[in-house]
Amino acid sequence: MAFEPVYEVAALDGLQKSSTQLVVEAKLVPPHGEEINKVLGISAVSTVSATEVFSGEARIKGKVDFRITYLSADNSLCYLEYTASFADKINDDGISGGNVCLFSKVIDTDITSLAEAEMKLSSVVEIFLLAFTAKRIKYLSYGGDGLYTHRKDYDFTTCVCHFTAGAKVNVKMPPDVRYAENRAVISSCVAGDGMVTVSGDVITDYMTDAERLSVVTPFSVEIEANGSKEDFMACCNVFVENTEVSSDAEGYDVDVAICGFVSQSNSFSPVVDAFSLSNELIKGEETTEYSVLKNCFVFSDEVEGTVSLSAGMPLADNIISTPGFEVIVTGGYALDGKAVIEGMVRLTAVYFSNETSSESSVNIEIPFSLTKRADVTEGDEVTATAEAESVSCKIRRGSDIDARATVSVNVFVSKKCSATYLSSIAEGDPIQSPSCAFSVHVIGKNETIWDVSKAIGLSPEDVEKQNPQLKQPFVGGERVVAYRRREKSERS
């Protein structure tokens, strides 16, 4: 037997999620001479970026933009803002240098202290990253002449590149804006030859002395992505990083941060079993577990709910604003052909009551379970983030307020896989040739032509040649005859 084993290496880039939570605190002090009489609404929005990424560790920095809506001592409607910065790190063995995509979301905000001259807030921020874990395996790809091998195909994902970029979006607004809230959503992320095109919208809700309005400003940016091709998969996250008054004084320049990655679907075919007609084989078998990125997509859907004002609250006559709304994803799972995303929209409706001739507010929670048809299978892992495209409230009756939100969901789907393969092989003792001229093998249930060949010591080609009546797949119970050529011994 010409024993010449050849080994190859496969890099199985699996998508892995790592997360952490931290508490960010802020102290908001109204302008000199003003007092906080009544808090109507609180909003907190977080952003995060990576400062350094090492093997096993990602160092991050970010900020939380706090805003409160309140009534002053003279019952004037006022707004107060404060930005708190933070730094942290995420430790995980699956993190490799550079290849991370970060997400953050404020999941809860509480008032920890309230006085006329100041307010202290505390927000719980959840941060998670998606990273490709590079797992390299060495497998047998060829054994040499006379060695019969059985192979199996396995799918895996290769991370082609990781990209970061920014887009400056000019949002047109009137000069008399009292406050504005900006957020960014993705509409598409498409891979091309050497580039990725990311499109989306910056959604701005703002309040003037006369009315509350919303403006949608689309953006599209082409990002260099070395190694990308049109048939590859591109996924990304976008968020508003900074806002400043534009140079033409006709609105604001909104800085949108973009991070993502391009992946390629691959497969490899390792030798999973082998036998020889002349020698026993010493085989080393290994099994490795990894994940495969199957799909990523964005979709939008509407959710709605109703809140009834509790006893003692003034009746609502006019909705003034909806500050502080947020979308929290609590989980996601896959059914066959469907991805299900569950979560909640939280918002505050500030309204005017003729009954008290003043503003009041009510908190509204809208739980949701959204279903999207997609290339998913039950058991796949579904990770999602969400942002509100629009939020509106309508007074149905004085004591009932209907709320509706359009939610944009960014979904990542992966599946757990395992691969069993031969990692080593060596020649063993010679095999003694059978003394019989032929033998009969009864095929067992679930046996394949490979199993039969190993059992009777013939190559798969010889088994089929000597038994042309066999039809695959076998049902079990078929008889296979193995004929062997015998040399006649010389008479002395």
XYZ file of C-alpha atoms in Angstrom:
492
model
C 0.000 0.000 0.000
C 1.393 3.416 -1.000
C 0.673 5.131 2.303
C 0.933 8.883 1.683
C -1.412 10.793 4.021
C -2.065 14.428 3.105
C -3.511 16.876 5.606
C -5.225 20.218 5.099
C -6.294 23.025 7.447
C -9.770 24.583 7.569
C -10.477 27.892 9.345
C -14.002 27.688 10.752
C -15.065 31.266 11.546
C -18.049 30.959 13.856
C -20.233 33.882 14.948
C -20.229 34.358 18.700
C -22.141 36.777 20.929
C -20.630 38.236 24.107
C -22.340 40.732 26.391
C -22.033 42.775 29.538
C -24.118 45.234 31.539
C -23.066 48.357 33.363
C -24.670 51.186 35.313
C -24.206 54.788 34.165
C -25.178 57.633 36.486
C -25.871 61.295 35.809
C -26.714 64.432 37.766
C -28.906 66.955 35.965
C -29.065 70.501 37.297
C -31.568 72.999 35.840
C -30.402 76.464 34.796
C -29.748 78.936 37.583
C -32.961 80.139 39.131
C -35.152 77.300 37.802
C -36.636 74.505 39.862
C -37.884 71.040 38.953
C -41.513 71.008 39.992
C -42.716 67.840 38.231
C -40.908 65.296 36.062
C -42.932 64.332 33.004
C -40.544 62.121 31.062
C -37.051 60.664 31.025
C -35.056 59.438 28.044
C -31.631 57.810 27.870
C -29.854 56.748 24.677
C -26.512 54.939 24.631
C -23.798 54.575 22.002
C -20.627 52.497 22.160
C -17.455 51.929 20.160
C -14.297 49.865 20.515
C -11.041 51.542 21.499
C -8.790 48.477 21.405
C -9.457 44.850 20.570
C -7.057 42.129 21.647
C -7.264 38.372 21.612
C -9.836 37.599 24.298
C -10.639 41.207 25.207
C -12.424 44.234 23.740
C -11.972 47.604 25.410
C -14.899 49.900 24.798
C -16.003 53.449 25.389
C -19.391 55.046 25.075
C -21.852 57.569 26.341
C -25.423 57.901 27.533
C -27.401 60.975 26.494
C -29.934 61.769 29.208
C -32.895 64.089 28.734
C -35.696 64.963 31.138
C -38.958 66.705 30.386
C -40.265 68.586 33.402
C -42.471 71.383 34.663
C -40.719 74.284 36.334
C -41.983 76.156 39.380
C -44.193 78.351 37.178
C -45.535 75.256 35.324
C -43.524 75.974 32.181
C -42.648 72.948 30.042
C -38.848 72.560 30.109
C -36.178 70.174 28.839
C -32.792 69.372 30.338
C -29.966 67.325 28.802
C -26.772 65.737 30.075
C -24.202 63.360 28.556
C -22.376 60.825 30.732
C -19.347 58.955 29.368
C -18.249 55.453 30.333
C -15.510 52.927 29.634
C -15.518 49.172 30.139
C -14.223 45.942 28.652
C -15.661 42.624 27.508
C -13.611 39.479 28.091
C -14.263 36.401 25.988
C -11.979 33.741 24.535
C -13.798 34.055 21.211
C -12.745 37.669 20.628
C -9.969 38.097 18.068
C -8.226 41.347 17.202
C -10.368 43.759 15.216
C -13.282 41.560 14.197
C -16.071 42.834 16.457
C -19.371 44.599 15.842
C -20.746 46.443 18.888
C -24.315 47.172 19.965
C -25.677 48.975 23.014
C -29.088 49.690 24.468
C -30.407 51.322 27.633
C -32.700 48.734 29.178
C -33.792 50.644 32.295
C -33.559 54.155 33.759
C -34.538 55.201 37.272
C -34.577 58.397 39.302
C -32.272 57.794 42.255
C -32.607 61.254 43.795
C -34.926 64.195 43.141
C -34.830 67.692 44.580
C -35.879 71.092 43.343
C -32.321 71.986 42.363
C -31.098 68.701 40.872
C -31.995 65.212 39.744
C -29.863 62.081 39.783
C -30.496 59.332 37.246
C -29.175 55.818 36.860
C -29.344 53.781 33.633
C -28.596 50.120 33.052
C -26.832 49.753 29.702
C -26.560 46.405 27.942
C -23.638 46.080 25.550
C -23.052 43.096 23.325
C -20.692 42.337 20.522
C -20.732 39.930 17.635
C -17.338 38.456 16.813
C -16.071 35.758 14.497
C -14.152 33.089 16.384
C -11.378 31.581 14.295
C -11.176 27.838 14.944
C -8.540 26.027 12.878
C -8.588 22.259 12.425
C -6.206 19.878 10.646
C -7.921 17.025 8.832
C -7.004 14.124 6.562
C -7.759 14.960 2.936
C -5.948 12.104 1.121
C -4.467 8.796 2.210
C -2.714 7.394 -0.828
C -3.266 4.545 -3.294
C -4.871 1.459 -1.837
C -6.538 3.369 0.984
C -10.305 3.575 0.657
C -11.744 6.716 2.213
C -15.185 8.022 3.016
C -15.768 11.777 3.035
C -18.461 14.057 4.379
C -19.295 17.627 3.395
C -19.523 20.308 6.102
C -20.567 23.940 5.687
C -18.739 26.736 7.464
C -18.399 30.527 7.394
C -15.333 32.603 6.611
C -15.119 36.210 7.793
C -13.733 38.011 4.748
C -13.307 41.426 6.364
C -14.499 43.746 9.091
C -15.377 47.357 8.283
C -16.074 50.617 10.103
C -17.110 53.925 8.601
C -19.074 57.082 9.218
C -21.628 59.156 7.361
C -22.412 62.828 7.938
C -26.113 63.446 7.367
C -27.533 66.969 7.220
C -30.970 67.172 8.811
C -33.048 70.213 7.883
C -34.973 71.748 10.780
C -36.324 75.218 11.635
C -34.224 77.457 13.905
C -36.715 77.565 16.788
C -36.295 73.913 17.848
C -36.618 73.366 21.595
C -35.231 69.841 21.501
C -34.492 67.124 18.960
C -33.921 63.376 19.166
C -32.036 61.551 16.405
C -31.740 57.849 15.714
C -30.523 55.807 12.764
C -31.972 52.671 11.182
C -30.688 50.376 8.432
C -32.648 49.716 5.277
C -30.020 47.591 3.486
C -26.437 46.367 3.720
C -25.232 44.906 0.413
C -21.855 43.390 -0.437
C -20.189 44.255 -3.737
C -16.806 43.747 -5.358
C -14.361 45.279 -2.888
C -17.026 47.356 -1.189
C -20.189 47.377 0.894
C -23.134 49.739 0.364
C -25.051 50.682 3.506
C -28.335 52.570 3.221
C -30.646 53.790 5.917
C -32.444 56.725 7.475
C -31.775 59.267 10.179
C -35.083 59.869 11.947
C -35.406 63.129 13.846
C -38.234 63.984 16.222
C -38.197 67.608 17.286
C -40.315 70.052 19.232
C -40.893 73.740 18.566
C -42.977 76.180 20.558
C -45.833 75.564 18.154
C -45.773 71.857 17.274
C -44.025 68.505 17.352
C -42.725 67.131 14.053
C -40.682 64.296 12.624
C -38.361 64.313 9.632
C -36.728 61.348 7.866
C -33.392 61.948 6.131
C -32.091 59.055 4.000
C -28.400 58.284 3.634
C -26.275 55.877 1.616
C -22.537 55.285 1.865
C -20.085 53.048 0.009
C -17.451 51.512 2.279
C -14.212 49.866 1.212
C -14.259 46.156 2.060
C -11.198 44.248 0.897
C -12.035 40.798 -0.420
C -15.778 41.384 -0.637
C -17.724 40.067 -3.630
C -21.293 40.479 -4.824
C -22.465 37.042 -3.699
C -21.079 37.414 -0.156
C -23.139 38.337 2.898
C -22.763 41.756 4.546
C -24.173 42.624 7.980
C -23.824 45.822 9.995
C -25.067 48.080 12.759
C -25.632 51.843 12.583
C -26.136 54.413 15.307
C -26.037 58.169 15.818
C -22.668 59.087 17.288
C -22.818 62.875 17.449
C -24.986 65.862 16.519
C -23.916 69.456 15.939
C -25.323 72.609 14.367
C -24.468 72.653 10.658
C -22.327 75.403 9.190
C -25.194 76.797 7.117
C -27.344 77.143 10.270
C -30.218 75.406 8.483
C -30.331 72.298 10.576
C -27.984 69.807 12.160
C -25.156 67.573 10.994
C -25.714 64.089 12.359
C -22.718 61.748 12.477
C -23.783 58.158 11.832
C -21.340 55.410 12.853
C -21.314 52.125 10.920
C -19.625 48.850 11.835
C -20.050 45.446 10.267
C -18.488 42.489 8.516
C -18.561 40.543 5.265
C -18.753 36.754 5.338
C -18.491 33.974 2.781
C -20.143 30.559 2.838
C -17.684 27.700 2.328
C -17.519 23.945 2.722
C -14.858 21.316 3.281
C -14.845 17.549 2.784
C -12.632 15.775 5.300
C -12.025 12.043 5.395
C -14.291 10.693 8.130
C -13.452 6.992 7.779
C -10.938 4.792 5.962
C -9.936 1.163 5.510
C -7.289 -0.834 3.702
C -7.420 -4.325 2.208
C -3.828 -5.023 3.197
C -3.252 -3.397 6.586
C -5.043 -2.446 9.753
C -5.280 1.308 10.247
C -4.571 3.345 13.361
C -7.023 6.241 13.106
C -7.296 9.407 15.165
C -10.811 10.852 15.161
C -11.820 14.287 16.426
C -15.066 16.245 16.700
C -15.194 20.033 16.795
C -18.165 22.309 17.418
C -18.615 25.666 15.730
C -21.343 27.996 14.471
C -22.274 29.103 10.966
C -23.749 32.502 10.094
C -26.778 31.588 7.989
C -28.507 34.862 7.384
C -28.856 38.509 8.340
C -31.712 40.794 7.356
C -33.696 43.880 8.335
C -37.467 44.227 8.489
C -40.063 46.652 9.849
C -43.416 46.038 11.474
C -46.045 47.920 13.452
C -46.952 47.360 17.087
C -49.721 49.019 19.036
C -51.243 49.151 22.484
C -53.551 51.114 24.747
C -53.056 52.534 28.219
C -55.840 53.599 30.552
C -55.121 56.480 32.885
C -55.312 55.376 36.473
C -57.761 56.834 38.936
C -56.726 60.255 40.113
C -54.827 61.165 36.940
C -56.182 64.151 34.986
C -57.951 63.377 31.720
C -55.987 63.830 28.482
C -57.107 66.444 25.966
C -54.036 66.986 23.765
C -50.827 64.998 23.187
C -47.820 67.317 23.420
C -44.876 64.972 22.878
C -43.597 61.415 23.286
C -40.085 61.773 24.726
C -37.998 58.887 25.922
C -39.259 55.998 23.810
C -37.104 52.923 23.401
C -37.343 49.446 21.911
C -36.076 46.544 24.005
C -35.551 43.107 22.419
C -36.005 40.431 25.073
C -35.404 37.393 22.879
C -35.561 35.726 19.513
C -36.002 32.196 18.248
C -36.477 30.301 15.006
C -39.294 28.177 13.695
C -39.080 26.388 10.366
C -39.156 29.226 7.844
C -39.898 31.949 10.408
C -37.887 34.145 12.768
C -39.725 35.359 15.874
C -38.550 38.488 17.713
C -40.024 39.381 21.095
C -39.662 42.566 23.071
C -41.290 45.751 24.263
C -41.695 49.369 23.218
C -41.545 51.794 26.132
C -42.562 55.420 25.805
C -43.884 58.383 27.723
C -46.854 60.416 26.496
C -46.827 64.024 27.697
C -50.314 65.506 27.406
C -52.245 68.631 28.312
C -55.303 68.378 30.508
C -58.024 71.009 30.439
C -59.116 69.668 33.792
C -55.963 70.963 35.515
C -54.839 73.446 32.834
C -51.392 71.864 32.936
C -49.258 69.089 31.487
C -49.164 65.537 32.791
C -47.592 62.324 31.545
C -48.172 58.592 31.469
C -45.779 55.715 30.792
C -46.806 53.227 28.112
C -45.450 49.729 27.483
C -46.289 47.789 24.318
C -45.138 44.153 24.333
C -44.677 42.597 20.907
C -43.931 39.339 19.154
C -42.965 39.900 15.517
C -42.706 37.127 12.927
C -40.726 37.332 9.700
C -40.487 34.664 7.009
C -36.826 33.862 6.465
C -34.308 31.138 5.669
C -34.233 29.744 9.204
C -34.781 26.350 10.798
C -36.073 25.497 14.237
C -33.123 25.394 16.593
C -31.171 28.182 14.877
C -29.859 30.956 17.111
C -31.509 34.335 16.517
C -29.913 37.582 17.716
C -31.683 40.888 17.086
C -31.588 44.593 17.829
C -34.397 47.050 17.212
C -35.071 50.757 16.871
C -38.264 52.767 16.539
C -38.860 54.328 13.147
C -41.871 56.265 14.391
C -44.041 56.569 17.492
C -47.437 58.204 17.760
C -50.142 58.545 20.392
C -53.818 59.301 19.987
C -56.449 60.022 22.602
C -59.328 57.608 22.155
C -61.200 58.807 25.214
C -60.087 61.157 27.914
C -58.874 58.238 30.001
C -57.521 56.016 27.188
C -54.494 56.680 24.991
C -53.666 54.547 21.958
C -49.983 54.186 21.079
C -48.506 52.914 17.833
C -44.894 52.356 16.841
C -43.132 51.219 13.688
C -40.204 49.054 14.720
C -37.113 48.357 12.596
C -35.464 45.038 13.488
C -31.909 43.987 12.596
C -31.620 40.173 12.712
C -28.616 37.813 12.729
C -29.217 34.059 12.357
C -26.619 31.377 13.061
C -26.705 27.636 13.643
C -24.671 25.331 15.837
C -22.707 22.724 13.900
C -20.280 19.925 14.619
C -17.787 18.176 12.357
C -16.282 14.728 12.920
C -13.163 13.908 10.920
C -9.913 11.942 10.886
C -7.079 14.043 12.251
C -4.398 11.354 11.927
C -3.862 7.959 10.346
C -1.073 5.370 10.393
C -0.428 1.855 9.080
C -1.061 -1.027 11.418
C -0.436 -4.771 11.200
C -0.933 -6.638 7.898
C -4.376 -8.145 7.374
C -4.505 -11.902 6.793
C -6.338 -12.632 3.563
C -9.603 -14.610 3.948
C -9.207 -18.310 3.171
C -12.672 -18.737 1.659
C -13.425 -18.303 -2.022
C -16.511 -16.248 -1.308
C -18.509 -14.879 1.608
C -22.062 -13.631 2.130
C -23.037 -10.492 4.018
C -26.592 -9.591 5.000
C -27.063 -5.829 4.909
C -28.241 -4.379 8.189
C -30.660 -1.541 8.730
C -29.240 1.915 7.836
C -26.055 0.414 6.366
C -24.473 2.089 3.353
C -22.230 0.790 0.581
C -19.307 2.037 2.664
C -20.373 -0.052 5.685
C -20.768 -3.139 3.506
C -17.336 -2.655 1.906
C -15.613 -2.415 5.280
C -17.440 -5.481 6.581
C -16.529 -7.832 3.727
C -13.118 -6.361 2.798
C -13.808 -5.285 -0.768
C -13.686 -1.867 -2.341
C -17.066 -0.178 -2.919
C -16.467 -0.483 -6.667
C -15.935 -4.266 -6.449
C -19.034 -4.695 -4.261
C -21.193 -2.975 -6.866
C -19.501 -4.806 -9.749
C -20.003 -8.238 -8.200
C -23.577 -7.487 -7.063
C -25.219 -5.526 -9.889
C -28.683 -6.239 -8.461
C -28.106 -3.974 -5.448
C -30.072 -0.750 -5.325
C -29.270 2.124 -2.994
C -30.320 3.250 -0.491
C -30.499 -0.177 1.111
C -33.605 -1.189 3.031
C -31.879 -3.932 5.031
C -31.905 -7.703 4.541
C -30.279 -7.730 1.097
C -27.605 -10.382 0.534
C -24.206 -9.376 -0.773
C -21.811 -11.993 -2.134
C -18.082 -11.294 -2.118
C -16.046 -13.444 -4.544
C -12.309 -13.738 -4.030
C -9.768 -15.127 -6.485
C -7.846 -18.068 -5.004
C -4.387 -19.193 -6.215
C -4.009 -22.979 -6.630
C -1.158 -24.416 -4.613
C 1.504 -26.494 -6.457
C 1.672 -30.219 -5.757
C 4.884 -31.436 -4.329
